[in-house]
Amino acid sequence: MPSIPVPSVPEPASSELPPGMAAAGQISTEELQLAARNHGMPLEALRYPITPVGLHYLLIHFDIPAVDAGTWRLSVEGRVRSPLTLTLEEVKARPAVSVAVTFECAGNGRAGLSPRPITQPWLLEAVGTGQWTGTALGPLLEEAGMLDDAVEVVFTGLDRGVEGGVEQQYQRSLSLEDARREDVLLVYELNGQPLPPQHGFPLRLMVPGWYGMTNVKWLSTITVVDEPFLGYQMARGYRMRATPEEEGTPVTRIAPRALMVPPGIPEFLSRRRVVPADSVCVLTGRAWSGWGVIERVEVSTDGARTWDDADLKEVMSPAAWRGWTYPWQPTGPGEFELACRATDSASNTQPLDPPWNVGGYSNNSVQRIHVTVAPPASHSP
Ligand SMILES: Nc1nc2c(c(=O)[nH]1)N[C@H]1C(S)=C(S)[C@@H](COP(=O)(O)O)O[C@H]1N2
Ligand SMILES: [Mo]
């Protein structure tokens, strides 16, 4: 498997902040507005192998569209021999597959960059794993019969808005090769229930291993095209760029990441953690990568200076996160910085420092959690 192309660029000093960028420690009303709509998965929910529906993260560029399941249709059109129009019942009547897949937003970790683009300011919570049920895309394209001049497949959602000054439907495309992969599905159920409105009812695309933007929600039209699709979310959004002017390279697969459940108890406002000194603290978490299977998770309890291997749980499904645990016996009361780091089967691992790019994508630098280990509780008489 190829390793991940990531431009590594020195950060501009905050005195020369370009327009549309914010410095660390500042949060704008626009970002707060986005953050309140697009919630993350509370990290304690890493305890569930399958994320309960309401705890799965959400990212919605525009508004959740109103969809009437009775009149909704899926069209397969463009450079095909026989265009298709399917009702939801017809989609569901096709052979069904159910699979656990981890989704992560390409902007996860963005708030850890400085400067960062002013857009959804994710910390680390833009992740979740669903048990998704649907039908394979490939056979449907086969049935429609792609013509010889076909080069890409465009997926159009029903949601509409303005981004970067461009009015648009949310649209993404895949190469023919990617669209034909057998794990690419059109899904209509999440965790055994019809897709809820916020996750794309009645149907969405799912490309396991790729960042979340690929999984077009409220899917209405699949268009086979004879030239590369240059819609906003392909040509402007979701590209790795060292400078705003350059064309950049497309964001595709998920870079490896391990996260841990923050141990102990939090302080309400700062969310700093307190752990009692008198017991073994079992650190637990999950790790995933779109470039291969997770083969190693390491834990540091001294601020990423030394590392020790965590125990890996079984692989649940190739494109789903893998559980890990690490028993930690704090050396005594005091301040500790915990960190965790994943490595996948393609030898990709996580950097200690954030890899910077203009869009703030794919920042998979290691999670660090500050923990106060409190002296053993004194027993009152
Ligand atoms: N139609 C449509 N599909 C979309 C989006 C959107 O705004 N509109 N957001 C994308 C992005 S950026 C992500 S990360 C995932 C989020 O999926 P979720 O909200 O179900 O977790 O959906 C993707 N599919
Ligand atoms: Mo996203």
Short mmCIF file of C-alpha atoms in Angstrom, two decimals, residues 149-373:
data_model
loop_
_atom_site.label_atom_id
_atom_site.label_comp_id
_atom_site.label_asym_id
_atom_site.label_seq_id
_atom_site.Cartn_x
_atom_site.Cartn_y
_atom_site.Cartn_z
CA ASP A 149 -16.13 7.15 -22.65
CA ALA A 150 -17.09 7.11 -18.92
CA VAL A 151 -14.32 8.40 -16.63
CA GLU A 152 -15.96 9.30 -13.30
CA VAL A 153 -19.16 8.89 -11.32
CA VAL A 154 -20.71 11.96 -9.65
CA PHE A 155 -22.89 11.64 -6.53
CA THR A 156 -25.38 14.44 -5.88
CA GLY A 157 -27.11 15.07 -2.55
CA LEU A 158 -30.41 16.90 -2.12
CA ASP A 159 -28.91 19.56 0.16
CA ARG A 160 -28.18 22.95 -1.36
CA GLY A 161 -26.25 25.99 -0.16
CA VAL A 162 -23.50 28.49 -0.88
CA GLU A 163 -19.85 27.78 -0.06
CA GLY A 164 -16.84 29.81 -1.14
CA GLY A 165 -19.31 32.08 -2.99
CA VAL A 166 -20.55 29.17 -5.12
CA GLU A 167 -24.19 28.04 -4.96
CA GLN A 168 -24.28 24.26 -5.22
CA GLN A 169 -25.76 20.91 -4.35
CA TYR A 170 -23.36 18.85 -2.22
CA GLN A 171 -21.57 16.75 -4.85
CA ARG A 172 -18.56 14.47 -4.88
CA SER A 173 -17.13 12.17 -7.53
CA LEU A 174 -15.19 8.90 -7.67
CA SER A 175 -13.02 7.43 -10.42
CA LEU A 176 -14.57 4.42 -12.17
CA GLU A 177 -12.05 2.19 -10.44
CA ASP A 178 -13.00 3.44 -6.98
CA ALA A 179 -16.74 3.40 -7.75
CA ARG A 180 -16.50 -0.27 -8.79
CA ARG A 181 -14.78 -1.41 -5.58
CA GLU A 182 -16.95 -4.10 -4.06
CA ASP A 183 -17.00 -2.54 -0.58
CA VAL A 184 -18.53 0.70 -1.92
CA LEU A 185 -22.17 0.68 -0.86
CA LEU A 186 -25.36 2.68 -1.07
CA VAL A 187 -26.58 2.49 2.52
CA TYR A 188 -30.08 2.95 3.94
CA GLU A 189 -29.67 1.70 7.53
CA LEU A 190 -27.50 2.75 10.46
CA ASN A 191 -27.32 0.40 13.46
CA GLY A 192 -30.35 -1.54 12.23
CA GLN A 193 -32.63 1.50 11.81
CA PRO A 194 -33.49 3.56 8.71
CA LEU A 195 -30.89 6.35 8.32
CA PRO A 196 -31.92 9.22 10.57
CA PRO A 197 -32.43 12.60 8.83
CA GLN A 198 -29.06 13.96 9.99
CA HIS A 199 -27.14 10.97 8.57
CA GLY A 200 -28.63 11.14 5.07
CA PHE A 201 -32.15 9.64 4.97
CA PRO A 202 -33.08 7.79 2.86
CA LEU A 203 -29.80 6.81 1.15
CA ARG A 204 -26.12 7.70 1.23
CA LEU A 205 -22.92 6.62 -0.45
CA MET A 206 -20.32 4.84 1.70
CA VAL A 207 -16.66 4.38 0.71
CA PRO A 208 -14.94 2.51 3.57
CA GLY A 209 -11.49 3.83 4.49
CA TRP A 210 -11.98 7.29 2.97
CA TYR A 211 -12.57 10.47 4.93
CA GLY A 212 -16.20 11.32 5.62
CA MET A 213 -16.75 13.91 2.85
CA THR A 214 -16.89 11.01 0.36
CA ASN A 215 -20.01 9.52 1.94
CA VAL A 216 -22.60 11.72 0.19
CA LYS A 217 -25.82 11.92 2.21
CA TRP A 218 -29.40 12.43 0.91
CA LEU A 219 -28.21 10.87 -2.33
CA SER A 220 -30.56 11.52 -5.25
CA THR A 221 -28.55 11.23 -8.45
CA ILE A 222 -25.63 9.16 -9.68
CA THR A 223 -24.25 10.61 -12.91
CA VAL A 224 -21.66 8.86 -15.06
CA VAL A 225 -19.54 11.55 -16.74
CA ASP A 226 -16.97 11.58 -19.56
CA GLU A 227 -14.60 14.13 -18.03
CA PRO A 228 -13.21 14.72 -14.53
CA PHE A 229 -15.80 16.41 -12.32
CA LEU A 230 -14.65 19.81 -11.07
CA GLY A 231 -17.43 20.69 -8.60
CA TYR A 232 -16.59 22.81 -5.55
CA GLN A 233 -16.19 19.89 -3.12
CA MET A 234 -13.67 18.24 -5.48
CA ALA A 235 -11.72 21.11 -7.04
CA ARG A 236 -11.79 23.68 -4.17
CA GLY A 237 -12.66 21.82 -0.97
CA TYR A 238 -10.88 18.71 0.31
CA ARG A 239 -7.47 19.24 -1.25
CA MET A 240 -4.10 19.12 0.47
CA ARG A 241 -2.47 22.47 -0.26
CA ALA A 242 0.67 24.13 1.05
CA THR A 243 -0.49 27.54 -0.28
CA PRO A 244 -4.00 28.78 -1.23
CA GLU A 245 -2.92 29.31 -4.85
CA GLU A 246 -1.80 25.79 -5.65
CA GLU A 247 -4.03 23.10 -7.10
CA GLY A 248 -3.06 20.60 -4.40
CA THR A 249 -3.87 16.90 -4.22
CA PRO A 250 -7.23 15.35 -3.32
CA VAL A 251 -7.96 14.24 0.24
CA THR A 252 -8.82 10.54 0.07
CA ARG A 253 -8.08 7.90 2.70
CA ILE A 254 -8.07 8.26 6.48
CA ALA A 255 -4.64 8.70 8.08
CA PRO A 256 -4.04 6.45 11.11
CA ARG A 257 -5.15 7.68 14.51
CA ALA A 258 -5.51 6.25 18.00
CA LEU A 259 -7.69 7.93 20.60
CA MET A 260 -8.13 7.07 24.26
CA VAL A 261 -11.06 7.52 26.59
CA PRO A 262 -9.94 10.37 28.86
CA PRO A 263 -9.29 8.58 32.17
CA GLY A 264 -10.56 9.47 35.63
CA ILE A 265 -12.99 12.33 36.14
CA PRO A 266 -13.11 15.75 34.44
CA GLU A 267 -13.25 19.21 35.95
CA PHE A 268 -16.40 20.78 34.47
CA LEU A 269 -15.00 23.89 32.83
CA SER A 270 -11.42 23.01 31.91
CA ARG A 271 -12.17 19.30 31.42
CA ARG A 272 -8.81 18.53 33.04
CA ARG A 273 -8.65 14.97 34.32
CA VAL A 274 -8.11 13.73 37.86
CA VAL A 275 -7.12 10.11 38.50
CA PRO A 276 -6.70 8.55 41.99
CA ALA A 277 -3.11 7.49 42.79
CA ASP A 278 -3.94 4.31 44.65
CA SER A 279 -5.06 2.04 41.80
CA VAL A 280 -4.09 0.73 38.36
CA CYS A 281 -5.70 2.92 35.73
CA VAL A 282 -6.65 0.85 32.66
CA LEU A 283 -6.38 3.16 29.66
CA THR A 284 -8.67 2.11 26.80
CA GLY A 285 -9.29 3.41 23.33
CA ARG A 286 -9.64 2.64 19.65
CA ALA A 287 -7.46 3.11 16.58
CA TRP A 288 -8.15 3.12 12.84
CA SER A 289 -6.61 3.82 9.44
CA GLY A 290 -7.91 3.91 5.88
CA TRP A 291 -4.54 2.67 4.58
CA GLY A 292 -4.45 -0.73 6.27
CA VAL A 293 -5.18 -2.69 9.41
CA ILE A 294 -4.01 -1.27 12.75
CA GLU A 295 -0.99 -3.33 13.77
CA ARG A 296 0.33 -1.40 16.72
CA VAL A 297 -0.82 1.09 19.32
CA GLU A 298 1.68 2.64 21.71
CA VAL A 299 1.03 4.60 24.86
CA SER A 300 3.20 7.22 26.52
CA THR A 301 2.66 8.43 30.08
CA ASP A 302 5.55 10.91 30.03
CA GLY A 303 4.57 13.44 27.39
CA ALA A 304 5.53 11.38 24.30
CA ARG A 305 9.14 10.79 25.42
CA THR A 306 8.95 7.02 25.92
CA TRP A 307 6.43 4.61 24.47
CA ASP A 308 5.11 1.19 25.44
CA ASP A 309 2.91 -1.20 23.41
CA ALA A 310 -0.80 -1.41 24.22
CA ASP A 311 -2.73 -4.70 23.93
CA LEU A 312 -4.78 -4.84 20.73
CA LYS A 313 -8.28 -6.32 20.63
CA GLU A 314 -9.56 -8.36 17.70
CA VAL A 315 -10.18 -6.73 14.32
CA MET A 316 -13.96 -6.22 14.17
CA SER A 317 -14.08 -5.42 10.44
CA PRO A 318 -11.37 -4.23 7.99
CA ALA A 319 -12.63 -0.63 7.85
CA ALA A 320 -13.66 -0.31 11.50
CA TRP A 321 -11.61 0.87 14.46
CA ARG A 322 -9.69 -1.61 16.61
CA GLY A 323 -9.89 -1.57 20.40
CA TRP A 324 -6.82 -1.38 22.66
CA THR A 325 -6.06 -1.31 26.38
CA TYR A 326 -3.06 -0.36 28.49
CA PRO A 327 -2.84 -0.83 32.25
CA TRP A 328 -1.13 2.20 33.77
CA GLN A 329 0.14 2.28 37.34
CA PRO A 330 0.92 5.95 38.02
CA THR A 331 4.30 6.31 39.70
CA GLY A 332 2.80 8.54 42.38
CA PRO A 333 0.78 11.74 42.79
CA GLY A 334 1.69 14.45 40.29
CA GLU A 335 1.12 15.76 36.79
CA PHE A 336 1.27 13.42 33.78
CA GLU A 337 0.85 13.81 30.06
CA LEU A 338 -0.62 10.74 28.37
CA ALA A 339 -0.42 10.13 24.64
CA CYS A 340 -1.25 7.32 22.22
CA ARG A 341 -0.05 6.52 18.71
CA ALA A 342 -1.28 4.08 16.04
CA THR A 343 0.66 2.36 13.25
CA ASP A 344 -1.05 0.58 10.35
CA SER A 345 -0.07 -2.37 8.16
CA ALA A 346 1.29 0.04 5.51
CA SER A 347 3.73 1.38 8.17
CA ASN A 348 1.97 4.74 8.39
CA THR A 349 2.09 6.17 11.87
CA GLN A 350 1.13 9.39 13.64
CA PRO A 351 3.36 12.45 13.89
CA LEU A 352 4.02 14.15 17.23
CA ASP A 353 3.53 17.60 15.69
CA PRO A 354 0.59 18.65 13.49
CA PRO A 355 1.17 18.42 9.71
CA TRP A 356 -0.01 21.83 8.43
CA ASN A 357 -2.01 22.48 5.24
CA VAL A 358 -4.30 25.31 4.10
CA GLY A 359 -7.60 23.41 4.56
CA GLY A 360 -6.57 21.98 7.92
CA TYR A 361 -7.19 18.41 6.77
CA SER A 362 -5.88 15.13 8.08
CA ASN A 363 -4.16 16.42 11.23
CA ASN A 364 -3.49 13.08 12.85
CA SER A 365 -0.85 14.24 15.33
CA VAL A 366 -1.02 12.26 18.56
CA GLN A 367 -3.68 12.91 21.20
CA ARG A 368 -2.25 14.27 24.45
CA ILE A 369 -4.18 14.27 27.71
CA HIS A 370 -3.03 16.08 30.80
CA VAL A 371 -3.85 14.13 33.96
CA THR A 372 -3.47 15.06 37.61
CA VAL A 373 -2.85 11.98 39.73
#
